[in-house]
Amino acid sequence: MRLLHTSDWHLGQTLHTFDRSYEHACFLDWLVATLAAQQIDVLLIAGDIFDNANPSAAAHRQLYRFLQQARREVPHLQVVVIAGNHDSPGRLEAPTPLLEAHGTIVVGNVARSPDGSVDLERLLVPLRRRDGTVGAWCLAVPFLRPGDVPRVAAEDESAALDPYLQGTALLYRQAFALARSRCTGNEAIVAMGHCHMVDGQSSQDSERRIVIGGTEALPASMFDPQVAYVALGHLHLAQRVGGHEHRRYCGSPLPLSFSEVGYQHQVLLVELDGASTRSVTPLPVPRAVQLLRVPSQPAPIDEVLAALEALALPDAPPQQQPFLEVRVLLEGPEPGLRARVEAALAGKPVRLAKIEPTRRHASVDQAEEALSLDQLAQLQPDDIFRRLWAQRYGDEAPPEQLAAFAELTTALGGDAA
C-alpha cells in the first residue's frame, strides 16, 4: 500500500494580515496531482487542517473542494483526518455522514461508550487496498485534551506524577491491542497523532505550545515497536522522532511564519510492505509565494534602506508577490521607520508584511539588582519609564521622551503606569 502523510495545512491563515488562500490553493492543486501521479491509496492528514477553531466559509470550501477533486482524480482514495489543537473537533466532524460516503474518515473527538470508557472502535480505521481488502489498520488519535484520556489506576505511582502522559500512553496501548486483535494476516498497524514529542524541534513564531498539566512533550516509547509507521502533526519542521525512520513529523506544507523560511516543506510518501514499512520518501512542496528576509541579519537603518532600494524583483500579480520581513538594528527609537521603509520599497512588486526591529540592550554589568516589593511600591510612573527605557535601549531616556511621557501621564490623570 502507498500512503501519503501530511499535516498542519492551517487553511484560513493570514500572514500579518495578508490572505494566503492563493498559496493554499496552489498546494492543494499540487497535492491532487501528486496523489494521482504517485498512485496513492490512503491520504493521512494529521491535524490542524484549519488555522483556528472557527474557520471562514472560504476555508471550508477549500477543504471540501480539495476532497472532491482528489476523489475524482483518484477514485479508490481513502482519506483519514484527525483534529489538531487548532481545529474545532465538533466542526471538523459535523459533515461526517457526507464525508464518509465519499471515502473520508474524520476523527475529531475521543468518543465515550455508555459506561464512560473510551470508544476505541471509533479510533480504529481499516485501510483498504484497491481490491477492497484490508491492508492496514490505522490508530486515528486526534489531539488529546485531559478529559479525553483514560484514567490510570491510582496505585500506579507514575500516573500520580503525570496522569495526562500516562493516560495518553494507555490510550495508544489500548488502541494498538484492538488493532492487533483485528489483524487476520500480514496487515500493518499505522498510528496517527497530533502532539509535541520529546526532543521535537518547534518553530519560534507559529506553533502554539501544548502544555497540559506538567507535560509539554510526550515520549516516543508510548508507541509499540510493532507499529509500522507513526504519522504525526503539530511541529512545522519535518523531522524524525527519536531518530526512528518510521516515526515522523511531515511538517507543514507552507512556511507559516518568517522563522520557517529555511525549512524544506514536504509531504511524505510511505510504502507499506505487509506488516512493515518498506520506505519513507519526502516529496518537496513547491513554494508558490516566496518569503524574503532583508537583510539576512539585522543591520543599521542606512544599510537596510540601501538593500531595499537595490532589491530587484520580477513583476508579478498581487497574489504572487513575495512577502517581506525587514530586519533593522536600532540604536534608539526611530519614529519614522515605517515611512522610510515604505519609501524605499515604492513601486516594487513586494508585500511588506513585517518590520522586525532589534535593539541594543544593556550589558550584564549595567543590569540593576532586583527590587523588593516595598521598593517597587515606591516607584513613580516616570521611574518605571526610565528603567524600561534603559533596559531596552541601554541608555538614559532623552529629555524629549521624558517630557512626552509626563504629558501622557498628566492627560490620563497620573495612572498611565
Short mmCIF file of C-alpha atoms in Angstrom, two decimals:
data_model
loop_
_atom_site.label_atom_id
_atom_site.label_comp_id
_atom_site.label_asym_id
_atom_site.label_seq_id
_atom_site.Cartn_x
_atom_site.Cartn_y
_atom_site.Cartn_z
CA MET A 1 0.00 0.00 0.00
CA ARG A 2 1.06 3.58 -0.66
CA LEU A 3 0.25 6.24 1.93
CA LEU A 4 0.79 9.97 1.82
CA HIS A 5 1.36 11.73 5.16
CA THR A 6 0.62 15.46 5.51
CA SER A 7 -0.48 17.82 8.29
CA ASP A 8 -0.69 21.41 9.50
CA TRP A 9 -2.32 22.99 6.46
CA HIS A 10 -3.73 25.87 8.55
CA LEU A 11 -6.31 26.79 5.94
CA GLY A 12 -7.53 30.34 6.51
CA GLN A 13 -4.23 31.56 7.93
CA THR A 14 -3.16 35.15 7.38
CA LEU A 15 0.45 36.31 7.45
CA HIS A 16 0.48 39.67 9.22
CA THR A 17 -2.99 40.48 7.77
CA PHE A 18 -2.20 39.16 4.26
CA ASP A 19 -4.56 36.46 2.98
CA ARG A 20 -2.90 33.18 1.95
CA SER A 21 -5.72 31.42 0.17
CA TYR A 22 -3.82 31.61 -3.14
CA GLU A 23 -0.88 29.69 -1.65
CA HIS A 24 -3.17 27.10 -0.11
CA ALA A 25 -4.99 26.68 -3.44
CA CYS A 26 -1.65 26.09 -5.20
CA PHE A 27 -0.64 23.50 -2.61
CA LEU A 28 -3.97 21.66 -2.81
CA ASP A 29 -3.85 21.58 -6.62
CA TRP A 30 -0.31 20.18 -6.40
CA LEU A 31 -1.44 17.64 -3.82
CA VAL A 32 -4.26 16.36 -6.04
CA ALA A 33 -1.82 15.92 -8.93
CA THR A 34 0.66 14.16 -6.62
CA LEU A 35 -1.96 11.76 -5.30
CA ALA A 36 -2.76 10.75 -8.86
CA ALA A 37 0.84 10.59 -10.10
CA GLN A 38 2.05 8.54 -7.12
CA GLN A 39 -1.00 6.24 -7.17
CA ILE A 40 -1.70 6.84 -3.50
CA ASP A 41 -4.13 4.54 -1.71
CA VAL A 42 -4.53 6.45 1.59
CA LEU A 43 -4.03 10.12 2.48
CA LEU A 44 -3.27 10.73 6.19
CA ILE A 45 -3.89 14.30 7.42
CA ALA A 46 -2.50 14.57 10.96
CA GLY A 47 -4.35 17.60 12.30
CA ASP A 48 -4.52 21.40 12.08
CA ILE A 49 -6.48 21.38 8.85
CA PHE A 50 -7.65 24.89 9.77
CA ASP A 51 -5.80 27.76 11.40
CA ASN A 52 -8.42 28.38 14.07
CA ALA A 53 -11.46 26.78 15.67
CA ASN A 54 -13.90 28.99 13.76
CA PRO A 55 -12.67 28.89 10.14
CA SER A 56 -14.26 31.00 7.44
CA ALA A 57 -16.65 29.68 4.82
CA ALA A 58 -13.89 30.18 2.24
CA ALA A 59 -11.54 27.91 4.22
CA HIS A 60 -14.25 25.25 4.46
CA ARG A 61 -14.84 25.47 0.71
CA GLN A 62 -11.12 24.96 0.04
CA LEU A 63 -11.13 21.76 2.06
CA TYR A 64 -14.28 20.30 0.54
CA ARG A 65 -13.27 21.29 -3.00
CA PHE A 66 -9.96 19.51 -2.47
CA LEU A 67 -11.66 16.34 -1.20
CA GLN A 68 -14.00 16.37 -4.19
CA GLN A 69 -11.16 16.84 -6.68
CA ALA A 70 -8.94 14.23 -5.01
CA ARG A 71 -11.72 11.65 -5.09
CA ARG A 72 -12.46 12.44 -8.72
CA GLU A 73 -8.80 12.05 -9.76
CA VAL A 74 -8.14 9.02 -7.54
CA PRO A 75 -11.48 7.14 -7.21
CA HIS A 76 -10.09 4.50 -4.83
CA LEU A 77 -8.50 7.09 -2.48
CA GLN A 78 -9.23 6.82 1.23
CA VAL A 79 -8.65 9.90 3.42
CA VAL A 80 -8.15 9.80 7.20
CA VAL A 81 -8.25 13.12 9.08
CA ILE A 82 -7.63 13.77 12.77
CA ALA A 83 -8.21 17.07 14.59
CA GLY A 84 -5.27 19.17 15.78
CA ASN A 85 -5.07 21.67 18.61
CA HIS A 86 -6.08 24.50 16.24
CA ASP A 87 -9.17 22.64 14.99
CA SER A 88 -12.64 22.52 16.48
CA PRO A 89 -13.34 18.78 16.87
CA GLY A 90 -17.10 19.30 16.57
CA ARG A 91 -16.91 21.48 13.47
CA LEU A 92 -14.48 19.09 11.82
CA GLU A 93 -16.75 16.11 12.46
CA ALA A 94 -20.03 17.86 11.58
CA PRO A 95 -20.18 16.69 7.91
CA THR A 96 -19.10 13.13 8.80
CA PRO A 97 -22.05 11.34 7.10
CA LEU A 98 -21.37 13.08 3.81
CA LEU A 99 -17.61 12.70 4.02
CA GLU A 100 -17.69 9.00 4.89
CA ALA A 101 -19.91 8.36 1.89
CA HIS A 102 -17.03 9.66 -0.24
CA GLY A 103 -14.16 7.83 1.43
CA THR A 104 -13.11 10.37 4.08
CA ILE A 105 -12.94 9.42 7.77
CA VAL A 106 -12.71 12.29 10.27
CA VAL A 107 -11.86 11.74 13.94
CA GLY A 108 -12.16 14.98 15.87
CA ASN A 109 -13.30 13.83 19.30
CA VAL A 110 -12.46 10.90 21.53
CA ALA A 111 -15.92 9.40 21.96
CA ARG A 112 -17.07 7.61 25.08
CA SER A 113 -19.13 4.43 25.48
CA PRO A 114 -22.21 4.44 27.74
CA ASP A 115 -20.09 3.07 30.60
CA GLY A 116 -17.70 6.04 30.32
CA SER A 117 -14.81 4.14 28.75
CA VAL A 118 -13.09 5.39 25.58
CA ASP A 119 -14.80 4.17 22.41
CA LEU A 120 -11.73 2.59 20.84
CA GLU A 121 -13.70 1.39 17.82
CA ARG A 122 -14.11 5.00 16.73
CA LEU A 123 -10.33 5.43 16.72
CA LEU A 124 -9.61 2.31 14.66
CA VAL A 125 -9.83 2.79 10.89
CA PRO A 126 -9.31 -0.07 8.41
CA LEU A 127 -7.14 1.00 5.47
CA ARG A 128 -8.16 -0.81 2.33
CA ARG A 129 -6.31 -1.89 -0.78
CA ARG A 130 -7.74 -1.15 -4.20
CA ASP A 131 -9.48 -4.51 -4.23
CA GLY A 132 -11.32 -3.60 -1.03
CA THR A 133 -9.39 -5.90 1.30
CA VAL A 134 -7.85 -4.51 4.49
CA GLY A 135 -4.12 -3.90 4.11
CA ALA A 136 -3.51 -1.99 7.34
CA TRP A 137 -5.16 -0.65 10.49
CA CYS A 138 -4.88 2.99 11.50
CA LEU A 139 -4.98 4.28 15.07
CA ALA A 140 -6.56 7.67 14.30
CA VAL A 141 -5.94 9.52 17.57
CA PRO A 142 -6.74 13.26 17.49
CA PHE A 143 -5.22 15.95 19.68
CA LEU A 144 -5.89 14.77 23.22
CA ARG A 145 -7.20 17.05 25.95
CA PRO A 146 -7.10 15.97 29.61
CA GLY A 147 -10.70 14.77 29.56
CA ASP A 148 -10.01 12.57 26.51
CA VAL A 149 -7.50 10.19 28.07
CA PRO A 150 -8.44 7.18 30.20
CA ARG A 151 -7.62 7.20 33.87
CA VAL A 152 -4.74 5.06 35.02
CA ALA A 153 -5.14 3.06 38.24
CA ALA A 154 -4.48 5.22 41.29
CA GLU A 155 -1.94 2.75 42.67
CA ASP A 156 0.32 3.47 39.69
CA GLU A 157 2.85 5.98 41.12
CA SER A 158 3.88 7.24 37.67
CA ALA A 159 0.24 8.08 36.91
CA ALA A 160 0.07 10.23 40.02
CA LEU A 161 3.10 12.16 38.77
CA ASP A 162 1.60 12.87 35.34
CA PRO A 163 -1.88 11.47 34.68
CA TYR A 164 -2.08 13.04 31.21
CA LEU A 165 1.12 11.42 29.97
CA GLN A 166 0.24 8.04 31.44
CA GLY A 167 -3.34 8.26 30.19
CA THR A 168 -2.13 9.10 26.67
CA ALA A 169 0.25 6.13 26.67
CA LEU A 170 -2.55 3.87 27.93
CA LEU A 171 -4.90 5.05 25.18
CA TYR A 172 -2.36 4.19 22.47
CA ARG A 173 -1.71 0.80 24.09
CA GLN A 174 -5.42 0.02 24.18
CA ALA A 175 -5.92 1.11 20.58
CA PHE A 176 -2.89 -0.92 19.47
CA ALA A 177 -4.20 -4.01 21.28
CA LEU A 178 -7.55 -3.64 19.50
CA ALA A 179 -5.80 -3.31 16.13
CA ARG A 180 -3.71 -6.41 16.83
CA SER A 181 -6.83 -8.37 17.64
CA ARG A 182 -8.29 -7.39 14.26
CA CYS A 183 -5.26 -8.39 12.22
CA THR A 184 -6.07 -11.57 10.32
CA GLY A 185 -2.92 -11.80 8.29
CA ASN A 186 0.03 -9.63 7.40
CA GLU A 187 -1.58 -6.22 7.91
CA ALA A 188 0.43 -3.22 9.10
CA ILE A 189 -0.57 -1.00 12.02
CA VAL A 190 -0.21 2.75 11.49
CA ALA A 191 -0.59 5.31 14.29
CA MET A 192 -1.60 8.96 13.91
CA GLY A 193 -1.24 11.70 16.49
CA HIS A 194 -1.17 15.46 16.92
CA CYS A 195 1.19 16.27 19.79
CA HIS A 196 4.62 17.51 20.77
CA MET A 197 7.10 14.67 21.14
CA VAL A 198 10.21 14.75 23.32
CA ASP A 199 13.14 16.46 21.54
CA GLY A 200 10.86 17.73 18.79
CA GLN A 201 12.15 20.96 17.18
CA SER A 202 9.48 23.66 17.14
CA SER A 203 9.23 26.95 15.24
CA GLN A 204 9.73 30.27 17.00
CA ASP A 205 6.64 32.18 15.91
CA SER A 206 3.89 29.95 14.61
CA GLU A 207 3.41 26.87 16.78
CA ARG A 208 1.13 27.11 19.78
CA ARG A 209 2.75 25.49 22.80
CA ILE A 210 0.91 22.49 24.18
CA VAL A 211 1.30 22.27 27.94
CA ILE A 212 -1.16 20.03 29.79
CA GLY A 213 -0.51 19.53 33.47
CA GLY A 214 3.23 19.11 33.75
CA THR A 215 3.54 17.66 30.26
CA GLU A 216 4.76 19.59 27.26
CA ALA A 217 6.30 16.72 25.30
CA LEU A 218 5.40 13.05 25.08
CA PRO A 219 7.89 10.15 24.86
CA ALA A 220 8.23 8.05 21.71
CA SER A 221 8.06 4.97 23.94
CA MET A 222 4.27 5.28 24.02
CA PHE A 223 4.21 3.75 20.51
CA ASP A 224 4.55 -0.03 20.43
CA PRO A 225 7.66 -1.17 18.50
CA GLN A 226 5.38 -3.18 16.19
CA VAL A 227 3.67 -0.03 14.89
CA ALA A 228 4.84 0.11 11.29
CA TYR A 229 4.59 3.88 10.88
CA VAL A 230 3.72 6.86 13.11
CA ALA A 231 2.23 9.87 11.26
CA LEU A 232 2.49 12.96 13.44
CA GLY A 233 1.29 16.54 13.20
CA HIS A 234 1.85 19.79 15.14
CA LEU A 235 5.53 20.61 14.53
CA HIS A 236 6.08 22.51 11.27
CA LEU A 237 9.65 21.33 10.69
CA ALA A 238 9.77 17.91 9.05
CA GLN A 239 11.73 15.59 11.35
CA ARG A 240 12.21 12.10 12.68
CA VAL A 241 11.16 11.32 16.24
CA GLY A 242 13.87 9.90 18.46
CA GLY A 243 15.93 9.05 15.40
CA HIS A 244 13.37 6.49 14.25
CA GLU A 245 12.94 6.39 10.48
CA HIS A 246 9.30 5.34 10.70
CA ARG A 247 8.15 7.88 13.30
CA ARG A 248 7.81 11.19 11.54
CA TYR A 249 6.54 14.72 11.54
CA CYS A 250 5.90 15.54 7.89
CA GLY A 251 5.93 19.28 8.66
CA SER A 252 3.67 21.99 7.28
CA PRO A 253 3.30 22.42 3.50
CA LEU A 254 3.76 26.22 3.73
CA PRO A 255 6.07 28.40 5.83
CA LEU A 256 3.63 29.73 8.40
CA SER A 257 5.99 32.44 9.68
CA PHE A 258 9.27 34.03 8.63
CA SER A 259 11.08 31.76 11.10
CA GLU A 260 10.21 28.86 8.77
CA VAL A 261 11.62 30.23 5.51
CA GLY A 262 14.59 27.84 5.65
CA TYR A 263 12.51 24.69 6.08
CA GLN A 264 12.14 22.08 3.35
CA HIS A 265 8.35 21.87 3.26
CA GLN A 266 7.14 18.48 2.11
CA VAL A 267 4.75 15.58 2.33
CA LEU A 268 5.88 12.01 2.96
CA LEU A 269 5.28 9.03 0.70
CA VAL A 270 5.08 5.88 2.84
CA GLU A 271 5.20 2.45 1.20
CA LEU A 272 3.98 -0.46 3.31
CA ASP A 273 5.20 -4.00 2.70
CA GLY A 274 2.98 -6.39 4.60
CA ALA A 275 3.19 -5.57 8.31
CA SER A 276 6.20 -3.25 7.97
CA THR A 277 7.23 -0.04 6.22
CA ARG A 278 9.38 -0.51 3.16
CA SER A 279 10.33 3.14 2.59
CA VAL A 280 9.58 6.76 3.53
CA THR A 281 10.24 9.30 0.78
CA PRO A 282 9.96 13.09 1.15
CA LEU A 283 8.16 14.87 -1.69
CA PRO A 284 9.08 18.59 -1.66
CA VAL A 285 6.13 21.02 -1.93
CA PRO A 286 6.69 23.82 -4.47
CA ARG A 287 6.60 27.27 -2.87
CA ALA A 288 4.03 29.39 -4.71
CA VAL A 289 4.99 32.64 -2.95
CA GLN A 290 8.42 33.48 -1.58
CA LEU A 291 9.07 34.84 1.91
CA LEU A 292 12.03 37.23 1.96
CA ARG A 293 14.07 38.49 4.91
CA VAL A 294 16.07 41.61 4.04
CA PRO A 295 18.79 41.80 5.11
CA SER A 296 19.59 38.25 6.15
CA GLN A 297 20.74 39.55 9.54
CA PRO A 298 19.60 42.74 11.33
CA ALA A 299 21.60 45.77 10.13
CA PRO A 300 21.68 49.53 10.77
CA ILE A 301 18.88 51.51 9.16
CA ASP A 302 21.00 53.09 6.39
CA GLU A 303 22.29 49.68 5.26
CA VAL A 304 18.76 48.29 5.33
CA LEU A 305 17.35 51.13 3.22
CA ALA A 306 20.17 50.68 0.69
CA ALA A 307 19.45 46.95 0.47
CA LEU A 308 15.73 47.63 -0.04
CA GLU A 309 16.37 50.20 -2.77
CA ALA A 310 18.65 47.71 -4.55
CA LEU A 311 16.07 44.93 -4.29
CA ALA A 312 15.24 43.75 -7.83
CA LEU A 313 12.18 41.55 -8.25
CA PRO A 314 10.29 40.40 -11.35
CA ASP A 315 6.81 41.76 -11.93
CA ALA A 316 4.07 39.53 -10.58
CA PRO A 317 0.31 39.67 -9.92
CA PRO A 318 -0.52 40.87 -6.38
CA GLN A 319 -1.28 37.36 -5.04
CA GLN A 320 2.13 36.11 -6.25
CA GLN A 321 4.25 38.95 -4.94
CA PRO A 322 6.73 37.92 -2.22
CA PHE A 323 6.13 38.68 1.44
CA LEU A 324 8.88 40.74 3.00
CA GLU A 325 10.28 40.97 6.53
CA VAL A 326 12.62 43.92 7.04
CA ARG A 327 15.24 43.38 9.77
CA VAL A 328 16.62 46.55 11.33
CA LEU A 329 19.20 47.05 14.08
CA LEU A 330 18.26 50.17 16.03
CA GLU A 331 20.38 52.20 18.43
CA GLY A 332 17.35 54.06 19.72
CA PRO A 333 13.77 54.99 18.80
CA GLU A 334 13.07 55.54 15.12
CA PRO A 335 9.58 57.09 14.89
CA GLY A 336 9.63 57.37 11.09
CA LEU A 337 10.95 53.88 10.45
CA ARG A 338 7.95 52.50 8.60
CA ALA A 339 7.61 55.55 6.36
CA ARG A 340 11.28 55.32 5.38
CA VAL A 341 10.99 51.59 4.64
CA GLU A 342 7.84 52.09 2.54
CA ALA A 343 9.54 54.89 0.59
CA ALA A 344 12.49 52.61 -0.21
CA LEU A 345 10.06 49.94 -1.48
CA ALA A 346 7.88 52.29 -3.54
CA GLY A 347 6.88 50.69 -6.85
CA LYS A 348 8.47 47.32 -6.09
CA PRO A 349 6.33 44.15 -6.55
CA VAL A 350 6.60 43.03 -2.92
CA ARG A 351 4.30 42.93 0.11
CA LEU A 352 5.72 44.43 3.30
CA ALA A 353 4.49 42.03 5.95
CA LYS A 354 6.71 42.84 8.93
CA ILE A 355 9.37 45.19 10.19
CA GLU A 356 11.45 43.38 12.80
CA PRO A 357 13.46 45.80 14.95
CA THR A 358 16.38 44.56 17.02
CA ARG A 359 17.58 46.95 19.68
CA ARG A 360 20.80 47.32 21.59
CA HIS A 361 20.31 46.07 25.14
CA ALA A 362 22.11 46.98 28.29
CA SER A 363 25.10 44.80 29.06
CA VAL A 364 25.07 42.43 32.01
CA ASP A 365 27.18 44.74 34.17
CA GLN A 366 24.63 47.52 33.62
CA ALA A 367 21.77 45.43 34.90
CA GLU A 368 20.35 46.61 38.20
CA GLU A 369 19.63 44.39 41.13
CA ALA A 370 16.08 43.11 41.52
CA LEU A 371 13.84 45.36 43.56
CA SER A 372 11.91 44.32 46.62
CA LEU A 373 8.13 44.65 46.75
CA ASP A 374 8.47 47.68 49.05
CA GLN A 375 10.86 49.34 46.59
CA LEU A 376 8.53 48.61 43.69
CA ALA A 377 5.61 50.16 45.58
CA GLN A 378 7.58 53.41 45.94
CA LEU A 379 8.36 53.77 42.22
CA GLN A 380 6.62 56.55 40.33
CA PRO A 381 5.47 56.17 36.70
CA ASP A 382 8.43 58.16 35.38
CA ASP A 383 10.83 55.94 37.38
CA ILE A 384 9.38 52.86 35.70
CA PHE A 385 9.60 54.57 32.30
CA ARG A 386 13.28 55.42 32.85
CA ARG A 387 14.08 51.84 33.88
CA LEU A 388 12.29 50.28 30.92
CA TRP A 389 14.00 52.69 28.53
CA ALA A 390 17.42 51.81 29.89
CA GLN A 391 16.61 48.09 29.74
CA ARG A 392 15.54 48.29 26.11
CA TYR A 393 18.00 50.84 24.70
CA GLY A 394 20.94 50.63 27.10
CA ASP A 395 20.96 54.37 27.73
CA GLU A 396 19.18 57.10 29.64
CA ALA A 397 15.86 58.31 28.28
CA PRO A 398 16.19 61.60 26.31
CA PRO A 399 14.58 64.71 27.82
CA GLU A 400 12.03 64.98 24.99
CA GLN A 401 10.83 61.42 25.63
CA LEU A 402 10.54 62.09 29.35
CA ALA A 403 8.55 65.24 28.61
CA ALA A 404 6.22 63.35 26.27
CA PHE A 405 5.66 60.66 28.88
CA ALA A 406 4.94 63.26 31.56
CA GLU A 407 2.38 64.87 29.27
CA LEU A 408 0.74 61.48 28.70
CA THR A 409 0.53 60.63 32.40
CA THR A 410 -0.96 64.04 33.13
CA ALA A 411 -3.58 63.59 30.42
CA LEU A 412 -4.52 60.20 31.90
CA GLY A 413 -4.75 61.52 35.43
CA GLY A 414 -1.40 60.12 36.52
CA ASP A 415 -2.48 56.50 36.01
CA ALA A 416 -0.51 55.70 32.86
CA ALA A 417 1.87 53.40 34.70
#
